């Protein structure tokens, strides 16, 4: 309204400098306006305030909405999947309140399995969580429905809903590239190595070390050439890691060299009932040439054989001798240094486990836990296999076992497993804190709640720490229980 | 009790209470717990030798706990309610222990005493003398304020943003001395003008005009209607006795608590509850002031229906009210709204006819579509008319997710061309946004 704007202009400069404008006054205000300005008993400031009061009331009383005919608003397409049920919606309310990503992931997995989509009241909240946490994006994509795609067309923060994200190798951060290589190397090792080679020369030492570390859990025969080349790097850290890797890949020249030596030390008697183990002159000569000191006393030679055996893939030896692993170990058991050699083979199996050895492992090394059994046994058999190891609560074994059960074991723990794991983790609060339990929540059975209340670590500080963690864990499990119940309705 | 966990959490006095309350919503923490009629109780293991005794009157949403916390409700009260909303199976259905019975008995007794309470005789002569003295002080203060405003206008408001803190503070304090706290707050609002934003001049001038109208209204109060006199006096800072109000007849209805908004100023938190009467169609705004460390006596859960008797402050446009009595309702009730923005604009124009001061009002509008236009968020009615959503509203995408491009029945509060969404009806259930 121009009249009001004129009044604002007057107010800006002051009534002492600018007269009150009587132009552009709406006709409805004209008479009252004139009356005010002609009232000589009022000073200029009060005249201004009265005129402004009239104008303001007129302006505000006449506010009309903005009329716009042609603003295009698209309608969201209808959904093809049903929304998850009311109980699951309630459960999701609490999950979003708690802001525990692991529980949200659990909810989303259940929703996806139920072939349902996120209720609309929570859609914006979940899409925001997906924006923050890349790890749940694929699940959000699977459960968000058509409404989310419609929203993502307008909100770029949620564009991850529209398509699978691909990280460009050249533009990605180091962390992203490490994650990408680790994932790709597990599935397609050749492609991962090609990708690494494409930019390897331009990487700094730290990046090279981190990228090389990404191969750690999935070393493969096709890595040998690349890792061997890494031995020529300037960085000491990179070179040491490359050397360590080459001693873990059966087909690497280093290991093949050891295999060629050790196989010369093992011979079977002609009837196949006895095994002879000794350093041959040829092997001694080869060891000396590599700079090894070899005792002249044959009694000391078994130490050298033990060292070689520890670095030899056991499957190479059984193949060379053309005996089954079980037969090989039976023969070694009859040898004078059987315990030393058996221990060496057991240690070698930590690095060079081979599926063909599983029967021999179960028979001859029942006290040693092998993660690889998970791929060989069915679930009940594996559960029966792992439980005694958990029950032993051995300080040396438990960290590895707990890590395996939390990160690798793909199922929810049984009640007995959970009790044993919590018995250990509750005593080690520093390492197994609330985030640990939150991340492992899909593995921890909700039925453990009463057991958690019984756990009382002995030392005072640990007890106090555990009490706090236990309350949070119980709360998480009660949420999980609600999610389970909701999706079973 | 049919509150959701969200609604229970909305009762928490602060974030830490919410967090602690959620942690205590754990069956293992409670030695015993039960419910009978409107009572909910439990004994919670704490750091003391005996468990804390927590009791809740779910009809009145009153809490009592034997813990030493000064917060209200305390974490135990919240924890017990959350636990109840999550899982009612562990709560015994029986008449509670003695301590629960005693508390409920005492509450009933106090309510009876209150009802039977006879007011002490008032020394009317002394009261009139005190009032006269106060009016004299306020009149003097009002004259000084008028002079101060005229000085500003004579010199122009161009340099106002550069005025020192003391320029405003001295006048604000002067109004406090003149026992005109309402005027002191209006001076404070002048100082709080967003001088860094484009268009601050209009905001500043509007506030000057509002103060001028109030000063003139006070000067000529004898010529105003009794209701308008009450409005002017209330805005100046004359408080209305809540006891007097409670003795007045109220409006009894089923009410939907549309929303709760909070503002903090120093040690004082102001809670503003917006309510809508189901049968009367009347809107109400209940203010609740909580001084840090004091007990919060007003607990209304946003989104819940209550049956209540509200007493409105005398006004030409009754809006502010106090809750005389209330009980929780356990069902959704139908609410009818206006059809278009023109209905809203018409209602606002009629309000301005009677009440010249700027004031926000709440509305339920049957069909509004949220949309983006010119980089701003708007609400469009069925006639393609638009009102703006304020820029500080953060749930616009949530609103859009619920809408999907289709209109929603919505509760809003605002004035002029800007309205804040308070809640929407989704699948026939009101939810706050």
PDB file of C-alpha atoms in Angstrom, chain A residues 103-345:
ATOM      1  CA  UNK A 103      18.078 -50.186  15.413  1.00  0.00           C
ATOM      2  CA  UNK A 104      16.801 -48.171  12.477  1.00  0.00           C
ATOM      3  CA  UNK A 105      18.688 -50.509  10.157  1.00  0.00           C
ATOM      4  CA  UNK A 106      17.091 -53.449  11.984  1.00  0.00           C
ATOM      5  CA  UNK A 107      13.627 -51.908  11.566  1.00  0.00           C
ATOM      6  CA  UNK A 108      14.251 -51.252   7.872  1.00  0.00           C
ATOM      7  CA  UNK A 109      15.463 -54.825   7.306  1.00  0.00           C
ATOM      8  CA  UNK A 110      12.279 -56.148   8.912  1.00  0.00           C
ATOM      9  CA  UNK A 111      10.178 -53.764   6.836  1.00  0.00           C
ATOM     10  CA  UNK A 112      11.901 -54.861   3.653  1.00  0.00           C
ATOM     11  CA  UNK A 113      11.456 -58.533   4.570  1.00  0.00           C
ATOM     12  CA  UNK A 114       7.752 -57.878   5.194  1.00  0.00           C
ATOM     13  CA  UNK A 115       7.532 -56.367   1.695  1.00  0.00           C
ATOM     14  CA  UNK A 116       6.144 -53.169   3.193  1.00  0.00           C
ATOM     15  CA  UNK A 117       7.044 -49.477   3.107  1.00  0.00           C
ATOM     16  CA  UNK A 118       7.666 -46.781   5.697  1.00  0.00           C
ATOM     17  CA  UNK A 119       4.485 -45.137   7.055  1.00  0.00           C
ATOM     18  CA  UNK A 120       4.089 -41.556   5.820  1.00  0.00           C
ATOM     19  CA  UNK A 121       4.272 -40.025   9.289  1.00  0.00           C
ATOM     20  CA  UNK A 122       7.870 -41.196   9.535  1.00  0.00           C
ATOM     21  CA  UNK A 123       8.944 -40.851   5.918  1.00  0.00           C
ATOM     22  CA  UNK A 124      10.623 -37.440   6.227  1.00  0.00           C
ATOM     23  CA  UNK A 125      12.363 -38.512   9.440  1.00  0.00           C
ATOM     24  CA  UNK A 126      13.769 -41.681   7.884  1.00  0.00           C
ATOM     25  CA  UNK A 127      14.844 -39.878   4.707  1.00  0.00           C
ATOM     26  CA  UNK A 128      16.752 -37.415   6.886  1.00  0.00           C
ATOM     27  CA  UNK A 129      18.453 -40.308   8.687  1.00  0.00           C
ATOM     28  CA  UNK A 130      19.417 -41.738   5.305  1.00  0.00           C
ATOM     29  CA  UNK A 131      20.928 -38.400   4.376  1.00  0.00           C
ATOM     30  CA  UNK A 132      23.120 -38.579   7.500  1.00  0.00           C
ATOM     31  CA  UNK A 133      24.015 -42.286   7.344  1.00  0.00           C
ATOM     32  CA  UNK A 134      25.149 -43.774   4.048  1.00  0.00           C
ATOM     33  CA  UNK A 135      25.094 -47.267   5.519  1.00  0.00           C
ATOM     34  CA  UNK A 136      21.275 -47.420   5.596  1.00  0.00           C
ATOM     35  CA  UNK A 137      20.612 -45.778   2.240  1.00  0.00           C
ATOM     36  CA  UNK A 138      20.031 -48.935   0.237  1.00  0.00           C
ATOM     37  CA  UNK A 139      17.518 -50.135   2.839  1.00  0.00           C
ATOM     38  CA  UNK A 140      15.788 -46.744   2.854  1.00  0.00           C
ATOM     39  CA  UNK A 141      15.642 -46.912  -0.939  1.00  0.00           C
ATOM     40  CA  UNK A 142      13.994 -50.322  -0.736  1.00  0.00           C
ATOM     41  CA  UNK A 143      11.359 -49.305   1.801  1.00  0.00           C
ATOM     42  CA  UNK A 144      10.607 -45.633   1.114  1.00  0.00           C
ATOM     43  CA  UNK A 145       8.045 -46.150  -1.645  1.00  0.00           C
ATOM     44  CA  UNK A 146       6.943 -43.868  -4.458  1.00  0.00           C
ATOM     45  CA  UNK A 147       6.182 -40.921  -2.177  1.00  0.00           C
ATOM     46  CA  UNK A 148       9.880 -40.706  -1.294  1.00  0.00           C
ATOM     47  CA  UNK A 149      10.882 -40.637  -4.960  1.00  0.00           C
ATOM     48  CA  UNK A 150       8.356 -37.871  -5.540  1.00  0.00           C
ATOM     49  CA  UNK A 151       9.843 -35.906  -2.626  1.00  0.00           C
ATOM     50  CA  UNK A 152      13.412 -36.561  -3.742  1.00  0.00           C
ATOM     51  CA  UNK A 153      12.661 -34.928  -7.096  1.00  0.00           C
ATOM     52  CA  UNK A 154      12.170 -31.701  -5.154  1.00  0.00           C
ATOM     53  CA  UNK A 155      14.652 -32.141  -2.306  1.00  0.00           C
ATOM     54  CA  UNK A 156      18.208 -32.707  -3.483  1.00  0.00           C
ATOM     55  CA  UNK A 157      19.263 -33.803   0.016  1.00  0.00           C
ATOM     56  CA  UNK A 158      17.205 -36.931  -0.588  1.00  0.00           C
ATOM     57  CA  UNK A 159      18.303 -37.586  -4.155  1.00  0.00           C
ATOM     58  CA  UNK A 160      20.024 -40.781  -2.989  1.00  0.00           C
ATOM     59  CA  UNK A 161      16.552 -42.312  -3.138  1.00  0.00           C
ATOM     60  CA  UNK A 162      16.408 -41.945  -6.901  1.00  0.00           C
ATOM     61  CA  UNK A 163      19.357 -44.050  -7.915  1.00  0.00           C
ATOM     62  CA  UNK A 164      22.095 -46.288  -6.629  1.00  0.00           C
ATOM     63  CA  UNK A 165      25.011 -44.104  -5.705  1.00  0.00           C
ATOM     64  CA  UNK A 166      28.275 -44.723  -7.415  1.00  0.00           C
ATOM     65  CA  UNK A 167      31.369 -43.259  -5.943  1.00  0.00           C
ATOM     66  CA  UNK A 168      33.759 -41.954  -8.558  1.00  0.00           C
ATOM     67  CA  UNK A 169      37.203 -43.377  -7.869  1.00  0.00           C
ATOM     68  CA  UNK A 170      38.951 -40.173  -8.855  1.00  0.00           C
ATOM     69  CA  UNK A 171      36.795 -37.860  -6.727  1.00  0.00           C
ATOM     70  CA  UNK A 172      36.169 -40.057  -3.699  1.00  0.00           C
ATOM     71  CA  UNK A 173      37.772 -39.428  -0.309  1.00  0.00           C
ATOM     72  CA  UNK A 174      40.453 -41.818   0.927  1.00  0.00           C
ATOM     73  CA  UNK A 175      38.012 -43.442   3.371  1.00  0.00           C
ATOM     74  CA  UNK A 176      35.498 -44.009   0.603  1.00  0.00           C
ATOM     75  CA  UNK A 177      38.154 -45.437  -1.708  1.00  0.00           C
ATOM     76  CA  UNK A 178      39.404 -47.791   1.015  1.00  0.00           C
ATOM     77  CA  UNK A 179      35.832 -48.980   1.605  1.00  0.00           C
ATOM     78  CA  UNK A 180      35.269 -49.367  -2.131  1.00  0.00           C
ATOM     79  CA  UNK A 181      38.454 -51.379  -2.658  1.00  0.00           C
ATOM     80  CA  UNK A 182      37.764 -53.600   0.354  1.00  0.00           C
ATOM     81  CA  UNK A 183      34.269 -54.407  -0.940  1.00  0.00           C
ATOM     82  CA  UNK A 184      35.293 -54.836  -4.584  1.00  0.00           C
ATOM     83  CA  UNK A 185      38.319 -56.979  -3.718  1.00  0.00           C
ATOM     84  CA  UNK A 186      36.111 -59.473  -1.898  1.00  0.00           C
ATOM     85  CA  UNK A 187      33.869 -59.890  -4.943  1.00  0.00           C
ATOM     86  CA  UNK A 188      36.126 -59.140  -7.914  1.00  0.00           C
ATOM     87  CA  UNK A 189      39.788 -59.099  -6.882  1.00  0.00           C
ATOM     88  CA  UNK A 190      41.127 -58.576 -10.430  1.00  0.00           C
ATOM     89  CA  UNK A 191      39.001 -55.463 -10.919  1.00  0.00           C
ATOM     90  CA  UNK A 192      40.048 -54.082  -7.542  1.00  0.00           C
ATOM     91  CA  UNK A 193      43.722 -54.482  -8.420  1.00  0.00           C
ATOM     92  CA  UNK A 194      43.219 -52.811 -11.803  1.00  0.00           C
ATOM     93  CA  UNK A 195      41.496 -49.901 -10.087  1.00  0.00           C
ATOM     94  CA  UNK A 196      44.322 -49.596  -7.582  1.00  0.00           C
ATOM     95  CA  UNK A 197      46.936 -49.687 -10.332  1.00  0.00           C
ATOM     96  CA  UNK A 198      45.161 -46.949 -12.269  1.00  0.00           C
ATOM     97  CA  UNK A 199      46.135 -44.261  -9.758  1.00  0.00           C
ATOM     98  CA  UNK A 200      48.828 -45.985  -7.705  1.00  0.00           C
ATOM     99  CA  UNK A 201      51.740 -43.909  -8.972  1.00  0.00           C
ATOM    100  CA  UNK A 202      50.078 -40.651  -7.986  1.00  0.00           C
ATOM    101  CA  UNK A 203      49.171 -41.736  -4.442  1.00  0.00           C
ATOM    102  CA  UNK A 204      51.115 -40.514  -1.411  1.00  0.00           C
ATOM    103  CA  UNK A 205      52.662 -42.983   1.023  1.00  0.00           C
ATOM    104  CA  UNK A 206      49.834 -42.767   3.538  1.00  0.00           C
ATOM    105  CA  UNK A 207      47.166 -43.403   0.895  1.00  0.00           C
ATOM    106  CA  UNK A 208      49.143 -46.331  -0.484  1.00  0.00           C
ATOM    107  CA  UNK A 209      49.410 -47.876   2.980  1.00  0.00           C
ATOM    108  CA  UNK A 210      45.682 -47.446   3.662  1.00  0.00           C
ATOM    109  CA  UNK A 211      44.652 -48.763   0.260  1.00  0.00           C
ATOM    110  CA  UNK A 212      46.953 -51.754   0.652  1.00  0.00           C
ATOM    111  CA  UNK A 213      45.408 -52.442   4.054  1.00  0.00           C
ATOM    112  CA  UNK A 214      42.013 -52.705   2.375  1.00  0.00           C
ATOM    113  CA  UNK A 215      43.167 -56.016   0.825  1.00  0.00           C
ATOM    114  CA  UNK A 216      43.936 -57.555   4.218  1.00  0.00           C
ATOM    115  CA  UNK A 217      40.870 -59.721   4.689  1.00  0.00           C
ATOM    116  CA  UNK A 218      40.670 -61.064   1.139  1.00  0.00           C
ATOM    117  CA  UNK A 219      44.192 -61.732  -0.168  1.00  0.00           C
ATOM    118  CA  UNK A 220      44.097 -63.552  -3.488  1.00  0.00           C
ATOM    119  CA  UNK A 221      46.492 -65.188  -5.941  1.00  0.00           C
ATOM    120  CA  UNK A 222      45.916 -62.434  -8.469  1.00  0.00           C
ATOM    121  CA  UNK A 223      47.290 -59.859  -6.010  1.00  0.00           C
ATOM    122  CA  UNK A 224      50.801 -61.276  -6.101  1.00  0.00           C
ATOM    123  CA  UNK A 225      52.170 -59.238  -8.981  1.00  0.00           C
ATOM    124  CA  UNK A 226      50.826 -55.978  -7.626  1.00  0.00           C
ATOM    125  CA  UNK A 227      52.005 -56.665  -4.073  1.00  0.00           C
ATOM    126  CA  UNK A 228      55.429 -57.791  -5.296  1.00  0.00           C
ATOM    127  CA  UNK A 229      55.778 -54.475  -7.117  1.00  0.00           C
ATOM    128  CA  UNK A 230      54.862 -52.681  -3.883  1.00  0.00           C
ATOM    129  CA  UNK A 231      58.057 -54.093  -2.353  1.00  0.00           C
ATOM    130  CA  UNK A 232      59.914 -51.457  -4.408  1.00  0.00           C
ATOM    131  CA  UNK A 233      58.074 -48.553  -2.753  1.00  0.00           C
ATOM    132  CA  UNK A 234      60.023 -45.982  -0.754  1.00  0.00           C
ATOM    133  CA  UNK A 235      57.705 -46.113   2.239  1.00  0.00           C
ATOM    134  CA  UNK A 236      58.907 -48.553   4.890  1.00  0.00           C
ATOM    135  CA  UNK A 237      55.351 -49.114   6.110  1.00  0.00           C
ATOM    136  CA  UNK A 238      54.163 -50.060   2.619  1.00  0.00           C
ATOM    137  CA  UNK A 239      57.095 -52.386   2.030  1.00  0.00           C
ATOM    138  CA  UNK A 240      56.604 -54.179   5.359  1.00  0.00           C
ATOM    139  CA  UNK A 241      52.898 -54.652   4.693  1.00  0.00           C
ATOM    140  CA  UNK A 242      53.615 -55.984   1.181  1.00  0.00           C
ATOM    141  CA  UNK A 243      56.164 -58.460   2.601  1.00  0.00           C
ATOM    142  CA  UNK A 244      53.692 -59.627   5.219  1.00  0.00           C
ATOM    143  CA  UNK A 245      51.019 -60.146   2.548  1.00  0.00           C
ATOM    144  CA  UNK A 246      53.329 -62.182   0.342  1.00  0.00           C
ATOM    145  CA  UNK A 247      53.871 -64.573   3.241  1.00  0.00           C
ATOM    146  CA  UNK A 248      50.101 -65.083   3.433  1.00  0.00           C
ATOM    147  CA  UNK A 249      49.366 -65.850  -0.238  1.00  0.00           C
ATOM    148  CA  UNK A 250      50.009 -69.539  -1.070  1.00  0.00           C
ATOM    149  CA  UNK A 251      50.842 -68.808  -4.706  1.00  0.00           C
ATOM    150  CA  UNK A 252      53.366 -66.059  -3.944  1.00  0.00           C
ATOM    151  CA  UNK A 253      56.978 -66.828  -4.947  1.00  0.00           C
ATOM    152  CA  UNK A 254      58.044 -66.555  -1.296  1.00  0.00           C
ATOM    153  CA  UNK A 255      55.624 -69.236  -0.179  1.00  0.00           C
ATOM    154  CA  UNK A 256      56.262 -71.406  -3.230  1.00  0.00           C
ATOM    155  CA  UNK A 257      59.970 -71.263  -2.440  1.00  0.00           C
ATOM    156  CA  UNK A 258      59.254 -72.468   1.108  1.00  0.00           C
ATOM    157  CA  UNK A 259      56.963 -75.176  -0.255  1.00  0.00           C
ATOM    158  CA  UNK A 260      59.688 -76.358  -2.590  1.00  0.00           C
ATOM    159  CA  UNK A 261      62.053 -76.678   0.380  1.00  0.00           C
ATOM    160  CA  UNK A 262      59.695 -78.293   2.871  1.00  0.00           C
ATOM    161  CA  UNK A 263      58.465 -80.899   0.444  1.00  0.00           C
ATOM    162  CA  UNK A 264      62.050 -82.062   0.101  1.00  0.00           C
ATOM    163  CA  UNK A 265      62.129 -82.686   3.842  1.00  0.00           C
ATOM    164  CA  UNK A 266      59.098 -85.003   3.926  1.00  0.00           C
ATOM    165  CA  UNK A 267      59.201 -88.497   2.470  1.00  0.00           C
ATOM    166  CA  UNK A 268      56.913 -91.448   2.927  1.00  0.00           C
ATOM    167  CA  UNK A 269      58.176 -94.983   3.494  1.00  0.00           C
ATOM    168  CA  UNK A 270      57.581 -97.326   0.616  1.00  0.00           C
ATOM    169  CA  UNK A 271      54.646 -99.004   2.418  1.00  0.00           C
ATOM    170  CA  UNK A 272      53.212 -95.566   3.201  1.00  0.00           C
ATOM    171  CA  UNK A 273      53.017 -96.304   6.967  1.00  0.00           C
ATOM    172  CA  UNK A 274      55.790 -94.076   8.143  1.00  0.00           C
ATOM    173  CA  UNK A 275      56.905 -90.569   7.426  1.00  0.00           C
ATOM    174  CA  UNK A 276      60.483 -89.465   7.415  1.00  0.00           C
ATOM    175  CA  UNK A 277      61.189 -85.820   8.184  1.00  0.00           C
ATOM    176  CA  UNK A 278      64.683 -84.443   7.786  1.00  0.00           C
ATOM    177  CA  UNK A 279      66.616 -81.545   6.303  1.00  0.00           C
ATOM    178  CA  UNK A 280      68.311 -82.733   3.136  1.00  0.00           C
ATOM    179  CA  UNK A 281      71.674 -81.388   2.027  1.00  0.00           C
ATOM    180  CA  UNK A 282      69.982 -79.652  -0.835  1.00  0.00           C
ATOM    181  CA  UNK A 283      67.658 -77.827   1.573  1.00  0.00           C
ATOM    182  CA  UNK A 284      70.519 -76.948   3.933  1.00  0.00           C
ATOM    183  CA  UNK A 285      72.465 -75.564   0.961  1.00  0.00           C
ATOM    184  CA  UNK A 286      69.459 -73.511  -0.157  1.00  0.00           C
ATOM    185  CA  UNK A 287      68.946 -72.130   3.367  1.00  0.00           C
ATOM    186  CA  UNK A 288      72.586 -71.180   3.697  1.00  0.00           C
ATOM    187  CA  UNK A 289      72.441 -69.399   0.366  1.00  0.00           C
ATOM    188  CA  UNK A 290      69.569 -67.239   1.666  1.00  0.00           C
ATOM    189  CA  UNK A 291      71.677 -66.249   4.664  1.00  0.00           C
ATOM    190  CA  UNK A 292      70.205 -68.649   7.227  1.00  0.00           C
ATOM    191  CA  UNK A 293      72.471 -70.151   9.836  1.00  0.00           C
ATOM    192  CA  UNK A 294      72.002 -73.888   9.932  1.00  0.00           C
ATOM    193  CA  UNK A 295      73.306 -75.842  12.903  1.00  0.00           C
ATOM    194  CA  UNK A 296      75.638 -78.665  12.047  1.00  0.00           C
ATOM    195  CA  UNK A 297      74.006 -80.811  14.717  1.00  0.00           C
ATOM    196  CA  UNK A 298      71.169 -82.819  13.050  1.00  0.00           C
ATOM    197  CA  UNK A 299      69.341 -82.801  16.424  1.00  0.00           C
ATOM    198  CA  UNK A 300      68.703 -79.112  15.967  1.00  0.00           C
ATOM    199  CA  UNK A 301      67.353 -79.470  12.452  1.00  0.00           C
ATOM    200  CA  UNK A 302      63.783 -80.056  13.538  1.00  0.00           C
ATOM    201  CA  UNK A 303      63.599 -76.417  14.684  1.00  0.00           C
ATOM    202  CA  UNK A 304      64.342 -75.348  11.116  1.00  0.00           C
ATOM    203  CA  UNK A 305      61.712 -77.740   9.785  1.00  0.00           C
ATOM    204  CA  UNK A 306      59.193 -76.436  12.312  1.00  0.00           C
ATOM    205  CA  UNK A 307      59.862 -72.853  11.138  1.00  0.00           C
ATOM    206  CA  UNK A 308      59.395 -73.852   7.492  1.00  0.00           C
ATOM    207  CA  UNK A 309      56.292 -75.860   8.306  1.00  0.00           C
ATOM    208  CA  UNK A 310      54.741 -72.869  10.068  1.00  0.00           C
ATOM    209  CA  UNK A 311      54.980 -70.882   6.816  1.00  0.00           C
ATOM    210  CA  UNK A 312      53.731 -73.671   4.549  1.00  0.00           C
ATOM    211  CA  UNK A 313      50.130 -74.046   3.436  1.00  0.00           C
ATOM    212  CA  UNK A 314      49.318 -77.508   4.896  1.00  0.00           C
ATOM    213  CA  UNK A 315      47.305 -78.388   1.794  1.00  0.00           C
ATOM    214  CA  UNK A 316      50.489 -78.138  -0.289  1.00  0.00           C
ATOM    215  CA  UNK A 317      52.128 -80.769   1.841  1.00  0.00           C
ATOM    216  CA  UNK A 318      49.211 -83.212   1.798  1.00  0.00           C
ATOM    217  CA  UNK A 319      48.894 -82.749  -1.956  1.00  0.00           C
ATOM    218  CA  UNK A 320      52.601 -83.295  -2.465  1.00  0.00           C
ATOM    219  CA  UNK A 321      52.596 -86.470  -0.426  1.00  0.00           C
ATOM    220  CA  UNK A 322      49.305 -87.511  -2.017  1.00  0.00           C
ATOM    221  CA  UNK A 323      47.685 -88.337   1.323  1.00  0.00           C
ATOM    222  CA  UNK A 324      44.588 -87.000   2.967  1.00  0.00           C
ATOM    223  CA  UNK A 325      45.103 -84.332   5.645  1.00  0.00           C
ATOM    224  CA  UNK A 326      43.901 -86.779   8.271  1.00  0.00           C
ATOM    225  CA  UNK A 327      46.391 -89.413   7.111  1.00  0.00           C
ATOM    226  CA  UNK A 328      49.198 -86.852   7.088  1.00  0.00           C
ATOM    227  CA  UNK A 329      48.476 -85.872  10.664  1.00  0.00           C
ATOM    228  CA  UNK A 330      48.211 -89.548  11.713  1.00  0.00           C
ATOM    229  CA  UNK A 331      51.654 -90.162  10.270  1.00  0.00           C
ATOM    230  CA  UNK A 332      53.106 -87.062  11.917  1.00  0.00           C
ATOM    231  CA  UNK A 333      51.642 -88.193  15.255  1.00  0.00           C
ATOM    232  CA  UNK A 334      53.917 -91.245  15.085  1.00  0.00           C
ATOM    233  CA  UNK A 335      57.003 -89.078  14.615  1.00  0.00           C
ATOM    234  CA  UNK A 336      59.381 -88.298  17.444  1.00  0.00           C
ATOM    235  CA  UNK A 337      58.707 -84.540  17.206  1.00  0.00           C
ATOM    236  CA  UNK A 338      55.017 -84.941  16.538  1.00  0.00           C
ATOM    237  CA  UNK A 339      53.810 -82.293  19.027  1.00  0.00           C
ATOM    238  CA  UNK A 340      56.145 -79.627  17.584  1.00  0.00           C
ATOM    239  CA  UNK A 341      55.153 -80.375  13.993  1.00  0.00           C
ATOM    240  CA  UNK A 342      51.451 -80.617  14.800  1.00  0.00           C
ATOM    241  CA  UNK A 343      51.615 -77.245  16.513  1.00  0.00           C
ATOM    242  CA  UNK A 344      53.391 -75.787  13.462  1.00  0.00           C
ATOM    243  CA  UNK A 345      50.654 -77.114  11.166  1.00  0.00           C
TER     244      UNK A 345
END
